[in-house]
């Protein structure tokens, strides 16, 4: 056992290492809790919106869904806005130049990338802590051993009283470094896996949205019942909706 007085008399380097590791541990668990809540919330939002989206009777009804949030909802809204710009307005700028489907795909891909960047927040910190914490602890270990050798040279004896303190500091620094690194690495791998799964599901949802949009068009105000309304060119979109219900992100 090492009391508080033992570490108060420890070398400044070892104390600095221990304080750094404790701060890193606090940051790690803060990120783990925040990211866990984020994963839970985003999954809940995506499941809720997907159920409402595929339960809509038409793409027009899906475009007017309210009370939703989350990555899937924001991707869908970008798609709807892009279709409006392409079909209602005669946009001739570079942003809307090209084939209708290509422009829609580009807009959806850009939004998915934005969602991915938001989900990546904190992962770099976890990766950095997981990879550097053992080496920071090792620094404390090396310094503690150097401290023990210095005391031996000064006192001319290698008794247990001389080396126990510095060696104990060194071992504790190593143990804390490992204890900080393991949760960070495990959490990083878990959240990275969830990020990849969510991104793949958003890609699938975007592809489904593109397929459905091929059957409908935003008519101009003079041609539609309501300005900017989706008008279906066939009933094929209904079968697509029935076949793609139940996906989650």
Short mmCIF file of C-alpha atoms in Angstrom, two decimals:
data_model
loop_
_atom_site.label_atom_id
_atom_site.label_comp_id
_atom_site.label_asym_id
_atom_site.label_seq_id
_atom_site.Cartn_x
_atom_site.Cartn_y
_atom_site.Cartn_z
CA UNK A 1 0.00 0.00 0.00
CA UNK A 2 1.16 3.48 -0.84
CA UNK A 3 -0.22 6.39 1.14
CA UNK A 4 -0.79 9.92 -0.05
CA UNK A 5 2.37 11.00 1.74
CA UNK A 6 4.36 8.59 -0.41
CA UNK A 7 3.27 10.31 -3.61
CA UNK A 8 3.64 13.77 -2.10
CA UNK A 9 7.34 12.97 -1.72
CA UNK A 10 7.58 11.40 -5.18
CA UNK A 11 9.51 13.04 -7.98
CA UNK A 12 7.69 15.79 -9.96
CA UNK A 13 7.92 13.73 -13.16
CA UNK A 14 6.13 10.74 -11.62
CA UNK A 15 3.49 12.99 -10.08
CA UNK A 16 3.02 14.70 -13.44
CA UNK A 17 2.61 11.32 -15.14
CA UNK A 18 0.01 10.18 -12.62
CA UNK A 19 -1.96 13.43 -12.85
CA UNK A 20 -1.86 13.27 -16.66
CA UNK A 21 -3.16 9.69 -16.64
CA UNK A 22 -5.94 10.54 -14.21
CA UNK A 23 -7.03 13.45 -16.41
CA UNK A 24 -6.90 11.20 -19.48
CA UNK A 25 -9.05 8.65 -17.67
CA UNK A 26 -11.61 11.31 -16.83
CA UNK A 27 -11.71 12.48 -20.45
CA UNK A 28 -12.05 8.88 -21.66
CA UNK A 29 -15.05 8.07 -19.49
CA UNK A 30 -16.69 11.40 -20.28
CA UNK A 31 -16.44 10.64 -24.00
CA UNK A 32 -17.65 7.06 -23.46
CA UNK A 33 -20.77 8.25 -21.64
CA UNK A 34 -21.46 11.01 -24.17
CA UNK A 35 -20.93 8.75 -27.19
CA UNK A 36 -23.06 5.99 -25.67
CA UNK A 37 -25.95 8.42 -25.26
CA UNK A 38 -25.37 9.68 -28.80
CA UNK A 39 -25.47 6.15 -30.25
CA UNK A 40 -28.67 5.35 -28.36
CA UNK A 41 -30.36 8.63 -29.34
CA UNK A 42 -29.41 8.43 -33.02
CA UNK A 43 -30.60 4.84 -33.31
CA UNK A 44 -33.89 5.76 -31.69
CA UNK A 45 -34.34 8.76 -34.00
CA UNK A 46 -33.48 6.79 -37.13
CA UNK A 47 -35.80 3.89 -36.28
CA UNK A 48 -38.65 6.30 -35.57
CA UNK A 49 -38.16 8.27 -38.79
CA UNK A 50 -37.71 5.20 -40.97
CA UNK A 51 -40.94 3.71 -39.64
CA UNK A 52 -42.78 6.95 -40.41
CA UNK A 53 -41.10 7.36 -43.80
CA UNK A 54 -41.86 3.88 -45.12
CA UNK A 55 -45.31 4.02 -43.55
CA UNK A 56 -46.20 7.13 -45.57
CA UNK A 57 -48.66 6.60 -48.43
CA UNK A 58 -46.67 8.76 -50.85
CA UNK A 59 -43.37 10.54 -51.16
CA UNK A 60 -45.25 13.82 -50.82
CA UNK A 61 -46.54 12.70 -47.42
CA UNK A 62 -43.04 11.53 -46.43
CA UNK A 63 -41.62 14.92 -47.39
CA UNK A 64 -43.98 16.69 -44.97
CA UNK A 65 -43.28 14.52 -41.92
CA UNK A 66 -42.75 16.59 -38.79
CA UNK A 67 -41.50 15.97 -35.28
CA UNK A 68 -38.44 14.00 -36.37
CA UNK A 69 -34.69 14.46 -36.11
CA UNK A 70 -31.54 12.45 -36.60
CA UNK A 71 -29.20 11.57 -39.48
CA UNK A 72 -31.76 9.69 -41.60
CA UNK A 73 -34.23 12.56 -41.31
CA UNK A 74 -31.63 15.16 -42.28
CA UNK A 75 -30.47 13.07 -45.25
CA UNK A 76 -34.08 12.73 -46.43
CA UNK A 77 -34.69 16.47 -46.08
CA UNK A 78 -31.61 17.23 -48.17
CA UNK A 79 -32.94 14.86 -50.81
CA UNK A 80 -36.37 16.49 -50.83
CA UNK A 81 -34.89 19.99 -51.07
CA UNK A 82 -32.65 18.91 -53.93
CA UNK A 83 -35.61 17.44 -55.82
CA UNK A 84 -37.55 20.65 -55.30
CA UNK A 85 -34.69 22.72 -56.67
CA UNK A 86 -34.34 20.44 -59.68
CA UNK A 87 -38.02 19.95 -60.56
CA UNK A 88 -39.72 23.15 -59.43
CA UNK A 89 -37.06 25.68 -60.31
CA UNK A 90 -35.12 25.89 -63.53
CA UNK A 91 -31.77 26.11 -61.77
CA UNK A 92 -28.87 26.56 -64.16
CA UNK A 93 -25.97 26.98 -61.71
CA UNK A 94 -23.10 24.52 -61.28
CA UNK A 95 -24.62 23.09 -58.13
CA UNK A 96 -27.63 21.78 -60.05
CA UNK A 97 -25.89 21.03 -63.34
CA UNK A 98 -25.82 17.49 -64.62
CA UNK A 99 -28.18 14.56 -64.63
CA UNK A 100 -31.06 14.73 -62.12
CA UNK A 101 -30.06 11.50 -60.41
CA UNK A 102 -26.38 12.46 -60.27
CA UNK A 103 -27.22 15.79 -58.61
CA UNK A 104 -29.42 14.00 -56.06
CA UNK A 105 -26.73 11.40 -55.36
CA UNK A 106 -24.12 14.12 -54.85
CA UNK A 107 -26.33 16.03 -52.40
CA UNK A 108 -27.11 12.89 -50.41
CA UNK A 109 -23.48 11.80 -50.37
CA UNK A 110 -22.36 15.19 -49.06
CA UNK A 111 -24.94 15.11 -46.27
CA UNK A 112 -23.96 11.56 -45.30
CA UNK A 113 -20.35 12.71 -45.09
CA UNK A 114 -21.39 15.58 -42.80
CA UNK A 115 -23.24 13.13 -40.58
CA UNK A 116 -20.17 10.91 -40.45
CA UNK A 117 -17.97 13.84 -39.40
CA UNK A 118 -20.40 14.64 -36.57
CA UNK A 119 -20.36 11.01 -35.43
CA UNK A 120 -16.55 10.91 -35.50
CA UNK A 121 -16.27 13.59 -32.82
CA UNK A 122 -14.31 12.23 -29.86
CA UNK A 123 -12.98 9.13 -31.62
CA UNK A 124 -9.61 10.73 -32.31
CA UNK A 125 -9.25 11.57 -28.63
CA UNK A 126 -10.06 7.98 -27.63
CA UNK A 127 -7.57 6.62 -30.16
CA UNK A 128 -4.88 9.03 -28.97
CA UNK A 129 -5.39 8.17 -25.29
CA UNK A 130 -5.52 4.45 -26.02
CA UNK A 131 -2.25 4.52 -27.95
CA UNK A 132 -0.26 6.90 -25.74
CA UNK A 133 -1.40 6.10 -22.18
CA UNK A 134 0.80 2.96 -21.84
CA UNK A 135 3.84 4.93 -22.96
CA UNK A 136 3.05 7.77 -20.54
CA UNK A 137 2.86 5.16 -17.77
CA UNK A 138 6.11 3.67 -19.01
CA UNK A 139 7.72 7.09 -18.68
CA UNK A 140 6.74 7.11 -15.01
CA UNK A 141 8.13 3.59 -14.67
CA UNK A 142 11.49 4.50 -16.18
CA UNK A 143 11.74 7.66 -14.12
CA UNK A 144 10.85 5.79 -10.92
CA UNK A 145 13.59 3.24 -11.59
CA UNK A 146 16.06 6.06 -12.26
CA UNK A 147 14.99 7.63 -8.99
CA UNK A 148 15.62 4.32 -7.16
CA UNK A 149 19.09 3.96 -8.71
CA UNK A 150 19.93 7.52 -7.74
CA UNK A 151 18.94 6.87 -4.11
CA UNK A 152 21.03 3.67 -4.09
CA UNK A 153 24.07 5.55 -5.37
CA UNK A 154 23.62 8.33 -2.81
CA UNK A 155 23.07 6.05 0.20
CA UNK A 156 25.38 3.27 -0.91
CA UNK A 157 22.83 0.58 -0.08
CA UNK A 158 20.13 -1.29 -1.96
CA UNK A 159 17.95 -2.06 1.03
CA UNK A 160 14.20 -2.47 0.70
CA UNK A 161 13.57 0.86 2.41
CA UNK A 162 15.58 2.66 -0.25
CA UNK A 163 14.10 1.09 -3.39
CA UNK A 164 10.54 0.26 -2.28
CA UNK A 165 9.15 3.78 -2.73
CA UNK A 166 10.53 4.61 -6.18
CA UNK A 167 9.93 1.10 -7.55
CA UNK A 168 6.37 1.16 -6.16
CA UNK A 169 5.76 4.50 -7.89
CA UNK A 170 7.04 3.04 -11.12
CA UNK A 171 4.79 -0.03 -10.97
CA UNK A 172 1.70 2.01 -10.11
CA UNK A 173 2.37 4.39 -13.03
CA UNK A 174 2.55 1.43 -15.41
CA UNK A 175 -0.65 -0.09 -14.02
CA UNK A 176 -2.56 3.19 -14.29
CA UNK A 177 -1.32 3.69 -17.86
CA UNK A 178 -2.69 0.29 -18.86
CA UNK A 179 -5.93 0.86 -16.94
CA UNK A 180 -6.48 4.12 -18.85
CA UNK A 181 -5.58 2.66 -22.25
CA UNK A 182 -7.77 -0.46 -22.20
CA UNK A 183 -11.19 1.28 -21.87
CA UNK A 184 -10.16 3.87 -24.47
CA UNK A 185 -9.17 1.23 -27.02
CA UNK A 186 -12.27 -0.90 -26.42
CA UNK A 187 -14.56 2.13 -26.63
CA UNK A 188 -12.85 3.35 -29.79
CA UNK A 189 -13.33 0.00 -31.51
CA UNK A 190 -16.98 -0.19 -30.44
CA UNK A 191 -17.90 3.33 -31.54
CA UNK A 192 -15.96 2.95 -34.79
CA UNK A 193 -17.96 -0.19 -35.55
CA UNK A 194 -21.20 1.62 -34.79
CA UNK A 195 -20.10 4.50 -37.02
CA UNK A 196 -19.44 2.17 -39.95
CA UNK A 197 -22.76 0.39 -39.46
CA UNK A 198 -24.68 3.65 -39.25
CA UNK A 199 -22.90 5.05 -42.33
CA UNK A 200 -23.69 1.90 -44.31
CA UNK A 201 -27.34 2.11 -43.28
CA UNK A 202 -27.47 5.76 -44.34
CA UNK A 203 -25.97 4.76 -47.71
CA UNK A 204 -28.70 2.12 -48.09
CA UNK A 205 -31.40 4.62 -47.13
CA UNK A 206 -30.06 7.15 -49.63
CA UNK A 207 -30.07 4.50 -52.36
CA UNK A 208 -33.66 3.58 -51.50
CA UNK A 209 -34.66 7.25 -51.62
CA UNK A 210 -33.08 7.59 -55.07
CA UNK A 211 -34.99 4.53 -56.31
CA UNK A 212 -38.30 5.91 -55.07
CA UNK A 213 -37.58 9.38 -56.49
CA UNK A 214 -37.23 7.90 -59.97
CA UNK A 215 -40.98 7.25 -60.01
CA UNK A 216 -42.02 10.71 -58.84
CA UNK A 217 -41.35 14.26 -59.89
CA UNK A 218 -41.89 17.67 -58.39
CA UNK A 219 -44.26 19.26 -60.90
CA UNK A 220 -44.36 22.99 -61.48
CA UNK A 221 -47.15 24.85 -59.75
CA UNK A 222 -49.23 25.08 -62.91
CA UNK A 223 -49.14 21.33 -63.47
CA UNK A 224 -49.67 20.08 -59.91
CA UNK A 225 -52.55 20.15 -57.49
CA UNK A 226 -50.34 21.97 -55.00
CA UNK A 227 -47.13 23.94 -55.64
CA UNK A 228 -44.10 21.71 -55.35
CA UNK A 229 -46.14 18.54 -54.98
CA UNK A 230 -44.74 15.12 -55.83
CA UNK A 231 -46.66 13.47 -58.65
CA UNK A 232 -46.17 9.74 -59.21
CA UNK A 233 -45.60 8.48 -62.72
CA UNK A 234 -46.40 4.87 -61.73
CA UNK A 235 -47.39 2.71 -58.79
CA UNK A 236 -44.00 1.00 -58.74
CA UNK A 237 -42.83 3.15 -55.81
CA UNK A 238 -45.45 1.49 -53.56
CA UNK A 239 -43.86 -1.92 -54.05
CA UNK A 240 -40.42 -0.45 -53.31
CA UNK A 241 -41.75 0.95 -50.05
CA UNK A 242 -43.29 -2.37 -49.03
CA UNK A 243 -40.07 -4.27 -49.76
CA UNK A 244 -37.78 -1.89 -47.88
CA UNK A 245 -39.66 -1.40 -44.61
CA UNK A 246 -37.93 -2.30 -41.35
CA UNK A 247 -34.37 -1.14 -42.05
CA UNK A 248 -32.54 0.33 -39.07
CA UNK A 249 -29.51 2.52 -38.58
#
